[in-house]
Amino acid sequence: MSFANLGLNPTILKAIEASGYTAPTAVQTAAIPAALAGSDLLVSSHTGSGKTAAFLLPSLHRLATPSTLPGKGPRVLVLTPTRELALQVEKAAATYGRGLSRLRTVCLVGGAPYAQQLRGLRDAVDIVVATPGRLMDHMESGRIEFSRLEVLVLDEADRMLDMGFIDDIQTIVGRTPDTRQTLLFSATLDGVVGSLARKLTRNPQRIEVATPVQHEARIDQRMLFADNFSHKNKLLDAVLRDTELQQALIFTATKRGAEELAESLFEQGFAVDALHGDMQQSKRTRTLQRLRDGRTRVLVATDVAARGIDVAGITHVINFDLPRQAEDYVHRIGHTGRAGRTGFAVTLVNHSEKHLVRNIERYTGQTVRIDVIAGLEPTARAEKSTRPRFVDKAKKPYAGRSNDRFDGARKAGFSNNRPPREGVTVRTRQPAK
Ligand code: AMP
């Protein structure tokens, strides 16, 4: 399959060629012709599958023909869960749409000054990429209307629902014309996302291409058992000294955990930054730029903040804390193994969390290999404690766990800032000098 067979405008095909893409990805092959034919779409796809181009290219194709409708509201609206993802989508729209004359895009995200956004909305706009909260602000002050809207895209819809945007989304959609085309992208189409999707779309075509199994084919997944917080820090230190590591993305369960771990790694001399939702937009943008430039080697992030990071140099994803849901695991490890390279996903697991790794394995259909770092083997005593005890299946598996764990570690006298470093001598991979 080639892009030329998908029915896209030649100007857009030129931009794709200039981007260096030689063939459409699976999600693009399925979604682009269906979107061009005018169908509503429900697409289950993961970060890294090429989903952004899957919805942007057919939307840009429409924009190549001028609108006959009066008004200055956007013709395409893309809703995303995070600012980073919104900025990335806007950038991609400018890249793929560079041959189209006078394409105007505006990004409306929280944490950024209003003045520039208001200036952007003064004249007619083609594409608005927005996070729901800030878009609602602009709608309430009458700065934006959707009478010309042709395409509504919900990107990472599951994540937007997780973040509590369901009411905002329904309000926003309620203000758009019924004639719109709706393209909904989500890691999953089950549960609440599925019922929202049914409400918002008409006779949609369902596309499920990026199964986790296919997606993770280039990722070497391992887990390392940690006896306690101190042991976990030593394991992390060893992994970060892997000679194959270019850049690492470490996930923690909490914002505070991300700050503390970044601080601790900084003290150990790593070129490290933290990224989480409490940071000002300008600081987040600078942090991501440093990562892209390669000035940051290790980024410690929370799940939500990491959405939309697209940096090819990330060779290692490290789960310092286990993700809350198996789906998050797939999102996390999808940040490595890009552009045809092999990535490493290392999960640090407390002995009591073994059953949670099994949940992940069931979800992905893949085994996460148990690895041991020589000199840092888990203790036999701790190994015994991994025998299945009472697992309350009705209980949400990770709720409240990580804080307990941090608190427990602190009470036990382990300090995140000063992890004991003695005893790290031999490793399975050669450490960097
Ligand atoms: P996404 O899933 O939209 O986050 O895209 C993941 C990455 O794949 C981005 O860096 C895109 O630039 C890249 N990409 C998208 N489509 C293609 C393609 N057809 N060929 C090669 N790379 C692509």
Coordinates of C-alpha atoms in Angstrom, one line a residue, residues 87-380:
L87 CA 1.0 21.2 20.6
Q88 CA 2.2 18.1 18.8
V89 CA -1.0 17.8 16.8
E90 CA -0.8 21.4 15.8
K91 CA 2.8 21.0 14.7
A92 CA 1.9 17.9 12.7
A93 CA -1.0 19.9 11.1
A94 CA 1.4 22.6 10.0
T95 CA 3.9 20.0 8.6
Y96 CA 1.3 18.0 6.6
G97 CA -0.6 21.1 5.6
R98 CA 2.3 23.2 4.6
G99 CA 1.4 23.2 0.9
L100 CA -2.1 24.4 1.5
S101 CA -2.5 28.1 1.0
R102 CA -3.3 30.2 4.1
L103 CA -3.9 27.3 6.4
R104 CA -4.6 28.8 9.9
T105 CA -4.3 26.7 13.0
V106 CA -4.8 27.8 16.6
C107 CA -3.9 25.9 19.7
L108 CA -6.1 26.5 22.8
V109 CA -4.6 24.9 25.8
G110 CA -4.6 25.5 29.5
G111 CA -1.5 26.9 31.2
A112 CA -0.7 29.2 28.3
P113 CA -1.5 33.0 28.2
Y114 CA -5.0 33.9 26.8
A115 CA -3.8 37.0 24.8
Q116 CA -2.1 35.0 22.1
Q117 CA -5.1 32.6 21.9
L118 CA -7.5 35.5 21.6
R119 CA -5.4 37.0 18.8
G120 CA -5.5 33.6 17.0
L121 CA -9.3 33.6 17.2
R122 CA -9.8 37.1 15.8
D123 CA -9.7 36.0 12.1
A124 CA -11.2 33.0 10.4
V125 CA -9.4 29.8 11.5
D126 CA -9.2 26.4 9.8
I127 CA -8.1 24.1 12.6
V128 CA -8.4 24.4 16.3
V129 CA -6.5 22.0 18.5
A130 CA -7.7 22.3 22.1
T131 CA -7.8 20.7 25.5
P132 CA -11.5 20.7 26.7
G133 CA -11.1 22.9 29.7
R134 CA -9.5 25.9 27.9
L135 CA -11.8 25.5 24.9
M136 CA -14.8 25.7 27.3
D137 CA -13.4 29.0 28.7
H138 CA -13.3 30.5 25.2
M139 CA -16.8 29.2 24.3
E140 CA -18.2 30.7 27.5
S141 CA -16.8 34.1 26.7
G142 CA -18.2 33.9 23.2
R143 CA -14.8 33.9 21.4
I144 CA -15.4 30.8 19.4
E145 CA -18.4 29.2 17.6
F146 CA -18.7 26.1 15.4
S147 CA -21.2 27.0 12.7
R148 CA -18.6 26.1 10.0
L149 CA -17.4 22.9 11.7
E150 CA -17.0 20.0 9.3
V151 CA -14.8 17.6 11.3
L152 CA -14.6 16.9 15.0
V153 CA -11.7 14.7 16.2
L154 CA -11.5 13.2 19.7
D155 CA -7.9 12.1 20.2
E156 CA -7.1 9.7 23.1
A157 CA -10.7 9.8 24.1
D158 CA -10.2 7.3 26.9
R159 CA -7.6 9.5 28.5
M160 CA -9.9 12.5 28.3
L161 CA -12.5 10.6 30.1
D162 CA -10.0 9.4 32.7
M163 CA -9.2 13.0 33.3
G164 CA -12.8 13.9 34.0
F165 CA -13.6 15.8 30.8
I166 CA -16.8 13.9 30.0
D167 CA -19.2 16.8 30.8
D168 CA -17.0 19.3 28.9
I169 CA -16.8 17.0 25.9
Q170 CA -20.6 16.6 25.8
T171 CA -21.1 20.3 26.1
I172 CA -18.6 21.0 23.4
V173 CA -20.1 18.4 21.0
G174 CA -23.6 19.7 21.7
R175 CA -22.5 23.1 20.3
T176 CA -21.3 21.6 17.0
P177 CA -23.5 21.0 13.9
D178 CA -25.1 17.6 13.5
T179 CA -23.7 17.5 10.0
R180 CA -20.2 17.2 11.3
Q181 CA -18.0 14.1 10.7
T182 CA -16.7 12.7 14.0
L183 CA -13.4 10.8 14.2
L184 CA -12.8 9.2 17.7
F185 CA -9.5 7.7 18.5
S186 CA -8.9 5.8 21.7
A187 CA -6.7 3.0 23.1
T188 CA -9.9 1.2 24.0
L189 CA -13.4 1.3 22.7
D190 CA -14.9 -0.6 25.6
G191 CA -16.8 0.6 28.6
V192 CA -17.5 4.3 29.1
V193 CA -15.6 5.3 26.0
G194 CA -17.7 2.9 23.9
S195 CA -21.0 4.4 25.2
L196 CA -19.8 7.9 24.7
A197 CA -18.6 7.0 21.2
R198 CA -22.0 5.6 20.3
K199 CA -23.7 8.8 21.5
L200 CA -21.4 11.1 19.5
T201 CA -21.2 9.3 16.2
R202 CA -23.6 8.3 13.4
N203 CA -23.3 4.9 11.8
P204 CA -19.6 4.8 12.6
Q205 CA -17.0 2.5 11.0
R206 CA -15.1 0.7 13.6
I207 CA -11.3 0.2 13.0
E208 CA -9.2 -1.9 15.3
V209 CA -5.7 -2.3 14.0
A210 CA -3.1 -1.5 16.5
T211 CA -3.4 -4.4 18.9
P212 CA -1.0 -4.1 21.8
V213 CA 0.7 -7.3 20.6
Q214 CA 1.6 -5.9 17.2
H215 CA 2.6 -2.6 18.7
E216 CA 5.1 -3.9 21.2
A217 CA 6.9 -6.2 18.8
R218 CA 10.0 -4.1 18.9
I219 CA 10.1 -3.7 22.6
D220 CA 12.2 -6.0 24.9
Q221 CA 10.1 -6.2 28.1
R222 CA 11.7 -7.2 31.4
M223 CA 10.9 -7.0 35.1
L224 CA 13.2 -6.7 38.0
F225 CA 12.0 -7.7 41.5
A226 CA 12.8 -5.1 44.2
D227 CA 12.9 -6.1 47.9
N228 CA 12.3 -2.6 49.1
F229 CA 12.6 1.0 48.2
S230 CA 16.4 1.1 48.7
H231 CA 16.9 -2.0 46.5
K232 CA 14.6 -0.5 43.9
N233 CA 16.8 2.6 43.7
K234 CA 19.9 0.5 43.3
L235 CA 18.2 -1.4 40.5
L236 CA 17.2 1.8 38.8
D237 CA 20.8 3.1 39.1
A238 CA 22.1 -0.1 37.4
V239 CA 19.5 0.1 34.6
L240 CA 20.4 3.8 34.0
R241 CA 24.0 2.8 33.5
D242 CA 23.2 0.4 30.7
T243 CA 25.6 1.2 27.8
E244 CA 22.7 0.9 25.3
L245 CA 20.8 3.6 27.0
Q246 CA 20.5 6.9 25.1
Q247 CA 17.6 8.5 26.8
A248 CA 15.2 7.1 29.4
L249 CA 11.7 7.9 30.4
I250 CA 10.9 6.9 34.0
F251 CA 7.3 6.6 35.2
T252 CA 6.2 7.3 38.7
A253 CA 2.8 7.0 40.2
T254 CA 2.6 10.5 41.6
K255 CA 3.7 14.0 40.8
R256 CA 5.6 14.2 44.1
G257 CA 7.2 10.9 43.4
A258 CA 8.4 12.3 40.0
E259 CA 9.9 15.4 41.7
E260 CA 11.6 13.4 44.4
L261 CA 13.1 10.8 42.1
A262 CA 14.3 13.5 39.6
E263 CA 16.0 15.3 42.5
S264 CA 17.6 12.1 43.8
L265 CA 18.9 11.3 40.3
F266 CA 20.2 14.8 39.8
E267 CA 22.2 14.5 43.0
Q268 CA 23.7 11.3 41.6
G269 CA 24.8 13.3 38.6
F270 CA 22.3 12.3 35.9
A271 CA 21.1 14.9 33.4
V272 CA 17.6 14.6 34.5
D273 CA 14.3 16.5 34.5
A274 CA 10.8 15.9 35.9
L275 CA 7.6 16.4 33.9
H276 CA 4.2 16.5 35.6
G277 CA 0.9 18.2 35.4
D278 CA 1.5 20.8 38.1
M279 CA 4.2 22.5 36.0
Q280 CA 3.6 25.8 34.1
Q281 CA 3.2 25.3 30.4
S282 CA 6.3 27.3 29.6
K283 CA 8.4 25.1 31.9
R284 CA 6.9 21.9 30.4
T285 CA 7.7 23.1 26.9
R286 CA 11.3 23.9 27.9
T287 CA 11.6 20.5 29.6
L288 CA 10.5 18.7 26.4
Q289 CA 12.7 20.8 24.3
R290 CA 15.7 19.8 26.4
L291 CA 14.7 16.2 26.0
R292 CA 14.4 16.5 22.2
D293 CA 17.8 18.3 22.0
G294 CA 19.4 15.4 23.9
R295 CA 20.4 17.7 26.8
T296 CA 18.2 15.7 29.2
R297 CA 19.1 12.0 29.3
V298 CA 16.5 10.9 31.9
L299 CA 13.0 12.3 32.2
V300 CA 10.9 11.3 35.2
A301 CA 7.2 11.7 34.4
T302 CA 3.7 10.8 35.4
D303 CA 1.3 9.1 33.0
V304 CA -0.8 12.1 32.1
A305 CA 2.2 14.5 31.6
A306 CA 4.0 12.0 29.3
R307 CA 1.2 11.9 26.8
G308 CA 2.3 13.2 23.5
I309 CA 6.0 13.0 24.1
D310 CA 7.5 11.9 20.8
V311 CA 11.2 11.6 21.1
A312 CA 13.0 9.0 19.0
G313 CA 16.0 8.9 21.3
I314 CA 14.1 7.2 24.1
T315 CA 15.7 3.8 24.3
H316 CA 14.5 2.8 27.7
V317 CA 11.1 3.2 29.4
I318 CA 11.4 2.4 33.1
N319 CA 8.4 1.8 35.3
F320 CA 9.6 2.9 38.7
D321 CA 6.0 2.5 39.9
L322 CA 3.7 0.1 38.2
P323 CA 1.0 1.7 36.1
R324 CA -2.6 1.9 37.4
Q325 CA -4.0 0.0 34.5
A326 CA -2.6 -2.4 32.0
E327 CA -3.5 0.0 29.2
D328 CA -1.3 2.6 30.7
Y329 CA 1.5 0.1 30.5
V330 CA 1.0 -0.1 26.8
H331 CA 1.0 3.7 26.5
R332 CA 4.2 3.9 28.6
I333 CA 6.3 1.4 26.7
G334 CA 5.0 2.8 23.4
H335 CA 7.4 5.7 24.0
T336 CA 10.3 3.5 23.1
G337 CA 11.0 1.2 20.1
R338 CA 10.0 3.9 17.7
A339 CA 11.2 4.4 14.1
G340 CA 12.0 0.7 13.7
R341 CA 14.5 0.5 16.6
T342 CA 14.4 -1.9 19.5
G343 CA 13.4 -0.4 22.8
F344 CA 13.7 -1.6 26.3
A345 CA 10.9 -1.6 28.9
V346 CA 12.1 -2.3 32.4
T347 CA 9.5 -2.7 35.1
L348 CA 10.6 -2.6 38.8
V349 CA 8.2 -4.8 40.7
N350 CA 7.7 -5.1 44.4
H351 CA 7.2 -8.7 45.4
S352 CA 3.6 -8.1 46.4
E353 CA 2.8 -6.8 42.9
K354 CA 3.5 -9.9 40.9
H355 CA -0.2 -10.5 40.2
L356 CA -0.4 -7.1 38.7
V357 CA 2.2 -7.9 36.2
R358 CA 0.2 -10.9 35.3
N359 CA -2.8 -8.6 34.6
I360 CA -0.5 -6.7 32.2
E361 CA 0.7 -9.9 30.5
R362 CA -2.9 -11.0 30.1
Y363 CA -3.8 -7.7 28.5
T364 CA -0.9 -7.6 26.1
G365 CA -0.8 -11.3 25.4
Q366 CA 3.0 -11.1 26.0
T367 CA 5.3 -12.3 28.7
V368 CA 7.4 -9.9 30.6
R369 CA 10.7 -11.7 31.3
I370 CA 12.0 -11.8 34.8
D371 CA 15.5 -10.4 34.8
V372 CA 18.2 -10.3 37.6
I373 CA 21.1 -8.0 37.8
A374 CA 24.2 -9.7 39.2
G375 CA 25.0 -8.3 42.6
L376 CA 21.5 -7.0 43.0
E377 CA 19.5 -10.2 43.1
P378 CA 16.3 -10.0 45.2
T379 CA 16.6 -11.9 48.5
A380 CA 15.4 -15.4 48.8

